[in-house]
Amino acid sequence: MIPLNRRASLPRAGMEYFDARRKPHNVGKIIAAMVLTSLCIFVLKQSPGFGGNSVFSRHEPGVTHVLVTGGAGYIGSHASLRLLKDNYRVTIVDNLSRGNMGAVKVLQELFPQPGRLQFIFADLGDQKSVNKIFAENAFDAVMHFAAVAYVGESTLEPLRYYHNITSNTLLILEAMTSHGVKTLIYSSTCATYGEPEKMPITEATPQFPINPYGKAKKMAEDIILDFSKSKGADMAVMILRYFNVIGSDPEGRLGEAPRPELREHGRISGACFDAALGVISGLKVKGTDYPTADGTCIRDYIDVTDLVDAHVKALNKAEPRKVGIYNVGTGRGCSVNEFVDACKKATGVDIKVEYLNRRPGDYAEVYSDPTKINKELNWTAQYTDLKQSLSVAWRWQKSHPHGYGTN
């Protein structure tokens, strides 16, 4: 509230007499001043930013406001781009421990209009910060991407993974409950399945994760599912278990830029590109004795553009008091050796390959059956040419050898 200038409406000391002849004149001035002041306050309250009452803090008909946790990361930034292109209002929350401020700046430059995008630097493990964010913003839905997400690292730092994935998801759910946010799109993983006895993996495949990353994600899923069944929850929940993500924005605006110290734990595509750029001397393939045709792991590689399309379709189909669980993959497996060959063709570089022992926690063969998501969400992977997806990502890597440059 703007403080009123009370001194202007009170008599000065030594002038406390009453003059009946001036009463109508003074009363008229007071009434006019009150009306004008009220009008000014009303107009200011409608202005973005007044008293924290920005457009992000109120619901608007026809506008869906989505909180994207981890929106400065590889997948989260691509999801934010797609949401913004589809005219959603987006709030990104990220502590930048794994994300890139450079990605956020790209989005801010693409969508500078007021009320389209805001970035909040915060740690989702801080309950007070999370509650403050929900209290000051009117969210219609949450896309929860934020997570540490390296299988190998999870075996070295399991407690960090349980805190970051499982505990933080619990805090998000509590905040959603306190502030009446009813729609959750949860970013999960095929790592929750562990090593299934048969392929392909369906949503009914038993979940027996074998590493802390997969276990932490499954725990988070269990919490979400238990809460969604509770009385009065009225939650609209979509859980997307996706497979190995590759690629980047086809128009070259965003890409994957992991921190240098995390490269050894990162995706195989990142390692291939680092080898092609000469950042590392060659590619290290971990494990050649798996029970597969060529001895290397088999994975289902999903392009990030297809992945975010699945998230948007899930958001559009989410219904109160219903839970949807979907595998997001192509339905086709590809060995690590086949992937390396495709990467060599995409980059035009004869990458040196060194074969090492298995990485702890890895599975021999994982690929999806996407039948359910095909039928129920009308989603089908479109970017299924492995070499093409790698070529698109390689163009971004070549033009951004140091990632986004700053964080």
C-alpha atoms as one frame of an Amber mdcrd trajectory, in Angstrom:
protein
   0.000   0.000   0.000   1.149   3.541  -0.765   1.171   5.498   2.546  -1.223
   8.428   2.521   0.138  11.844   3.356  -1.811  12.292   6.565  -0.208  15.624
   7.324  -2.035  17.160   4.403  -5.446  16.199   5.825  -4.865  17.243   9.449
  -4.870  20.806  10.851  -1.520  22.161  11.908  -0.776  22.732  15.600  -2.349
  25.931  16.889  -5.169  25.781  14.292  -7.653  23.452  15.953 -10.605  25.840
  15.670 -13.677  25.036  13.642 -14.922  27.289  10.872 -18.407  26.205   9.807
 -18.288  28.403   6.734 -15.364  26.387   5.272 -16.801  22.923   5.995 -18.353
  22.163   2.578 -15.200  23.273   0.800 -12.872  21.182   2.978 -15.122  18.109
   2.874 -15.209  18.264  -0.903 -11.418  18.415  -1.072 -11.093  15.487   1.323
 -13.580  13.375  -0.648 -11.857  14.224  -3.935  -8.456  13.375  -2.466  -9.734
  10.055  -1.131 -11.277   9.122  -4.470  -8.117  10.089  -6.354  -5.907   8.196
  -3.902  -8.072   5.084  -4.119  -7.983   5.244  -7.902  -4.193   5.566  -7.914
  -3.818   2.608  -5.558  -6.143   0.500  -7.717  -4.205   1.329 -10.896  -0.865
   0.642  -9.252  -2.080  -2.682  -7.923  -2.799  -3.767 -11.474   0.744  -2.910
 -12.521   3.287  -5.776 -12.667   5.552  -5.834  -9.646   3.414  -3.720  -7.268
   3.740  -5.241  -3.806   4.987  -8.456  -5.448   1.709  -8.736  -7.349   3.268
  -9.491 -10.726   1.466 -11.391 -13.459   3.254 -14.489 -12.193   1.490 -14.190
  -8.847  -2.067 -14.412 -10.130  -4.051 -16.866 -12.218  -5.305 -15.594 -15.559
  -8.022 -17.117 -17.739  -6.537 -18.832 -20.764  -2.985 -18.779 -19.375  -1.323
 -21.878 -17.914   1.573 -21.096 -15.598   4.067 -23.954 -15.348   6.830 -24.248
 -12.771   9.791 -25.989 -14.417  12.224 -27.245 -11.795  15.701 -27.743 -13.168
  14.765 -25.577 -16.141  18.359 -24.415 -16.629  19.487 -27.979 -17.293  19.734
 -29.873 -20.553  16.238 -31.397 -20.656  14.558 -28.719 -18.543  15.723 -25.876
 -20.795  14.446 -27.664 -23.896  11.120 -28.270 -22.145  10.940 -24.590 -21.193
  11.603 -23.598 -24.796   8.769 -25.790 -26.029   6.355 -24.508 -23.364   7.173
 -20.902 -24.211   6.717 -21.577 -27.925   3.298 -23.010 -27.070   2.380 -19.828
 -25.149   2.626 -21.194 -21.635   3.809 -18.907 -18.839   7.004 -20.368 -17.389
   8.857 -20.017 -14.109  12.235 -21.742 -13.992  13.657 -22.663 -10.598  17.238
 -23.912 -10.557  20.236 -23.709  -8.225  22.614 -23.942 -11.211  24.604 -26.755
  -9.616  24.110 -28.690 -12.856  22.217 -26.191 -15.007  23.491 -23.285 -17.080
  22.495 -19.661 -16.697  23.490 -19.324 -20.340  20.514 -21.496 -21.331  18.180
 -19.281 -19.307  19.591 -16.176 -20.993  18.902 -17.696 -24.406  15.280 -18.239
 -23.399  15.018 -14.733 -21.956  16.265 -13.269 -25.227  13.835 -15.360 -27.247
  10.858 -14.470 -25.037  11.463 -10.991 -23.564   7.790 -10.066 -23.288   6.558
  -9.338 -19.731   4.791 -12.231 -18.093   6.296 -14.954 -20.263   9.330 -16.204
 -18.367  10.948 -15.675 -15.002  13.983 -17.307 -13.434  14.335 -17.927  -9.699
  17.654 -19.028  -8.245  16.835 -21.414  -5.425  17.663 -24.807  -3.950  14.696
 -27.158  -3.834  16.165 -28.758  -0.738  15.477 -25.549   1.197  11.911 -25.872
   2.475  11.539 -22.165   3.305  12.647 -21.160  -0.200  10.299 -23.660  -1.812
   7.320 -22.454   0.232   8.161 -18.822  -0.543   8.268 -19.566  -4.263   4.854
 -21.233  -4.164   3.398 -18.485  -1.957   4.500 -15.723  -4.326   3.525 -17.413
  -7.599   0.261 -18.759  -8.962   1.279 -22.058 -10.546  -1.162 -24.199 -12.486
   1.215 -27.129 -12.937   4.682 -28.372 -12.055   7.143 -30.119 -14.371   9.686
 -31.582 -12.000  12.991 -32.197 -13.796  15.469 -31.041 -11.154  17.734 -33.928
 -10.130  21.271 -35.167 -10.105  21.213 -37.841 -12.761  24.379 -39.854 -13.252
  24.288 -43.594 -12.556  28.005 -43.883 -11.842  28.056 -40.863  -9.558  25.070
 -42.219  -7.643  27.083 -45.281  -6.619  29.796 -42.984  -5.235  27.460 -40.487
  -3.514  24.249 -42.361  -2.722  23.113 -40.105   0.132  23.341 -37.064  -2.118
  21.047 -38.788  -4.611  18.452 -39.734  -2.019  18.418 -36.185  -0.673  18.361
 -34.490  -4.056  15.827 -36.736  -5.767  13.614 -38.292  -3.115  13.629 -35.661
  -0.351  13.310 -32.727  -2.727  10.348 -34.334  -4.471   8.658 -34.665  -1.086
   9.174 -30.934  -0.429   7.701 -30.099  -3.830   4.620 -32.212  -3.089   4.157
 -30.568   0.306   4.369 -27.110  -1.247   1.931 -28.078  -4.003  -0.502 -29.299
  -1.340  -0.187 -26.151   0.776  -0.789 -23.868  -2.198  -3.404 -25.808  -4.138
  -1.333 -26.800  -7.160  -2.904 -29.987  -8.479  -0.995 -31.015 -11.614   2.396
 -32.740 -11.588   4.425 -34.004 -14.535   7.256 -36.031 -13.036  10.502 -36.731
 -14.841  11.449 -40.309 -14.001  13.696 -42.884 -15.622  13.944 -46.369 -17.018
  16.604 -46.927 -14.328  13.723 -47.742 -11.965  13.279 -51.055 -13.800  16.759
 -52.367 -13.047  17.599 -55.417 -15.161  14.308 -56.870 -16.399  14.209 -60.515
 -17.353  12.714 -59.785 -20.750  12.585 -57.017 -23.321  11.051 -54.722 -24.297
  10.161 -52.900 -21.099   6.493 -52.083 -20.583   4.945 -49.973 -17.844   3.927
 -53.235 -16.123   7.522 -54.485 -15.989   8.482 -54.984 -12.307  10.688 -52.244
 -10.875  13.863 -53.507  -9.210  16.453 -50.721  -9.567  20.057 -51.697  -8.945
  21.728 -48.318  -8.380  21.000 -45.363  -6.052  19.856 -43.161  -8.940  17.159
 -45.629  -9.988  16.261 -46.395  -6.370  15.883 -42.707  -5.483  13.634 -42.138
  -8.494  11.487 -45.147  -7.636  11.121 -43.903  -4.057   9.995 -40.535  -5.399
   7.495 -42.285  -7.662   6.156 -44.279  -4.710   5.692 -41.111  -2.655   3.847
 -39.433  -5.530   1.600 -42.452  -6.071   0.803 -42.863  -2.371  -0.063 -39.191
  -2.038  -2.190 -39.179  -5.193  -4.364 -41.922  -3.625  -4.918 -40.033  -0.382
  -8.274 -38.505   0.439  -8.703 -34.994  -0.926  -5.499 -34.972  -2.963  -7.343
 -34.545  -6.300  -4.001 -34.687  -8.068  -3.480 -34.944 -11.815  -0.238 -36.911
 -12.109   1.839 -37.997 -15.076   5.046 -39.983 -14.544   7.327 -40.277 -17.557
  10.030 -42.936 -17.433  12.392 -42.129 -20.191  15.367 -43.763 -21.691  18.719
 -42.400 -22.934  18.393 -38.800 -24.083  20.369 -37.395 -27.008  20.164 -34.519
 -29.473  19.454 -30.818 -29.089  17.192 -28.074 -30.382  16.974 -28.479 -34.192
  17.282 -24.697 -34.632  20.544 -24.624 -32.688  19.436 -22.419 -29.809  20.083
 -24.858 -26.978  22.344 -27.813 -26.373  23.890 -29.969 -23.685  26.686 -28.407
 -21.668  27.642 -30.437 -18.588  30.243 -29.031 -16.232  33.797 -30.231 -17.060
  34.193 -32.039 -13.739  31.108 -34.129 -14.492  32.090 -35.303 -17.954  33.323
 -38.672 -16.781  29.839 -39.424 -15.447  27.951 -37.923 -18.390  26.134 -39.201
 -21.421  27.944 -41.141 -24.106  27.048 -38.490 -26.684  28.887 -35.851 -24.643
  31.945 -38.068 -24.401  31.861 -38.708 -28.163  31.722 -34.983 -28.882  34.529
 -34.230 -26.421  36.682 -36.808 -28.177  35.814 -35.360 -31.585  36.673 -31.844
 -30.366  39.952 -33.007 -28.867  38.884 -32.103 -25.336  39.727 -35.674 -24.377
  42.123 -38.024 -26.135  39.522 -40.611 -27.000  36.327 -42.334 -26.022  36.228
 -44.792 -23.149  33.703 -47.575 -23.616  33.032 -49.250 -20.292  32.153 -52.899
 -20.616  32.610 -55.318 -23.524  31.510 -58.522 -21.827  27.776 -57.948 -21.580
  25.498 -60.713 -22.907  24.737 -58.799 -26.124  25.634 -59.346 -29.792  28.806
 -57.217 -29.673  29.428 -57.322 -25.911  28.515 -53.668 -25.295  25.414 -52.315
 -23.592  22.206 -51.859 -25.565  20.167 -48.721 -24.978  17.086 -46.969 -26.356
  18.111 -43.450 -27.439  15.382 -40.802 -27.401  15.838 -37.357 -28.967  15.304
 -34.503 -26.512  12.829 -32.834 -28.896  10.643 -35.942 -28.829  11.023 -36.154
 -25.067   9.752 -32.638 -24.373   6.899 -33.245 -26.812   5.873 -36.174 -24.609
   5.925 -33.899 -21.552   3.694 -31.308 -23.195   1.255 -33.980 -24.372   1.213
 -35.410 -20.843   0.460 -31.964 -19.431  -2.418 -31.498 -21.849  -3.882 -34.915
 -21.003  -3.464 -34.750 -17.212  -6.772 -35.202 -15.372  -7.690 -34.730 -11.692
  -7.683 -37.900  -9.579  -5.903 -39.827 -12.329  -2.330 -41.061 -12.674  -0.655
 -41.803 -15.988   2.629 -43.715 -16.150   4.425 -43.903 -19.488   7.670 -45.144
 -20.973   9.196 -42.615 -23.353  11.457 -44.287 -25.887  11.691 -45.319 -29.507
  11.177 -49.035 -28.881  14.462 -49.865 -30.578  17.756 -50.800 -28.942  21.203
 -49.749 -30.137  24.537 -51.033 -28.829  27.272 -48.726 -27.603  29.484 -49.800
 -30.510  26.708 -48.904 -32.956  26.312 -45.562 -31.216  30.031 -44.840 -31.526
  29.946 -45.634 -35.249  27.009 -43.234 -35.702  28.897 -40.555 -33.756  31.970
 -40.973 -35.942  29.803 -40.453 -39.032  27.990 -37.459 -37.523  31.197 -35.677
 -36.530  33.369 -36.816 -39.416  36.090 -37.680 -36.901  37.678 -41.101 -36.511
  37.350 -41.128 -32.738  39.839 -43.226 -30.828  38.104 -45.827 -28.652  39.499
 -47.387 -25.488  37.669 -50.351 -23.973  37.517 -50.584 -20.181  35.831 -52.636
 -17.476  32.138 -52.220 -16.752  30.838 -49.131 -14.983  29.216 -49.933 -11.606
  25.442 -50.074 -11.728  25.014 -50.362 -15.496  22.557 -52.768 -17.142  23.232
 -54.983 -20.154  20.132 -54.258 -22.235  17.372 -51.665 -21.886  14.814 -50.596
 -24.457  11.174 -49.632 -24.288   7.787 -50.665 -25.511   6.117 -47.301 -26.263
   2.714 -48.809 -27.136   0.890 -47.261 -24.175   2.074 -43.691 -24.753   1.400
 -44.091 -28.488  -2.220 -44.996 -27.825  -3.107 -42.857 -24.811  -1.169 -39.642
 -25.488  -0.968 -39.920 -29.270   2.803 -39.612 -28.981   5.319 -41.260 -31.272
   9.047 -40.556 -31.528   9.734 -38.560 -34.692  13.507 -38.056 -34.472  14.594
 -41.688 -34.687  17.598 -41.391 -37.022  20.496 -41.745 -34.579  23.085 -40.202
 -36.889  20.788 -37.237 -37.634  20.117 -36.536 -33.956  23.837 -36.674 -33.259
  24.551 -34.392 -36.229  22.160 -31.758 -34.867  23.764 -31.946 -31.432  27.240
 -31.874 -32.979  26.502 -28.583 -34.780  25.682 -26.970 -31.439  28.757 -28.464
 -29.793  31.066 -27.201 -32.550  29.676 -23.675 -32.279  29.767 -23.803 -28.456
  33.044 -25.567 -27.615  32.931 -24.067 -24.111  29.220 -24.626 -23.592  27.239
 -21.474 -22.882  30.425 -19.709 -21.824  29.222 -18.484 -18.421  27.094 -19.880
 -15.633
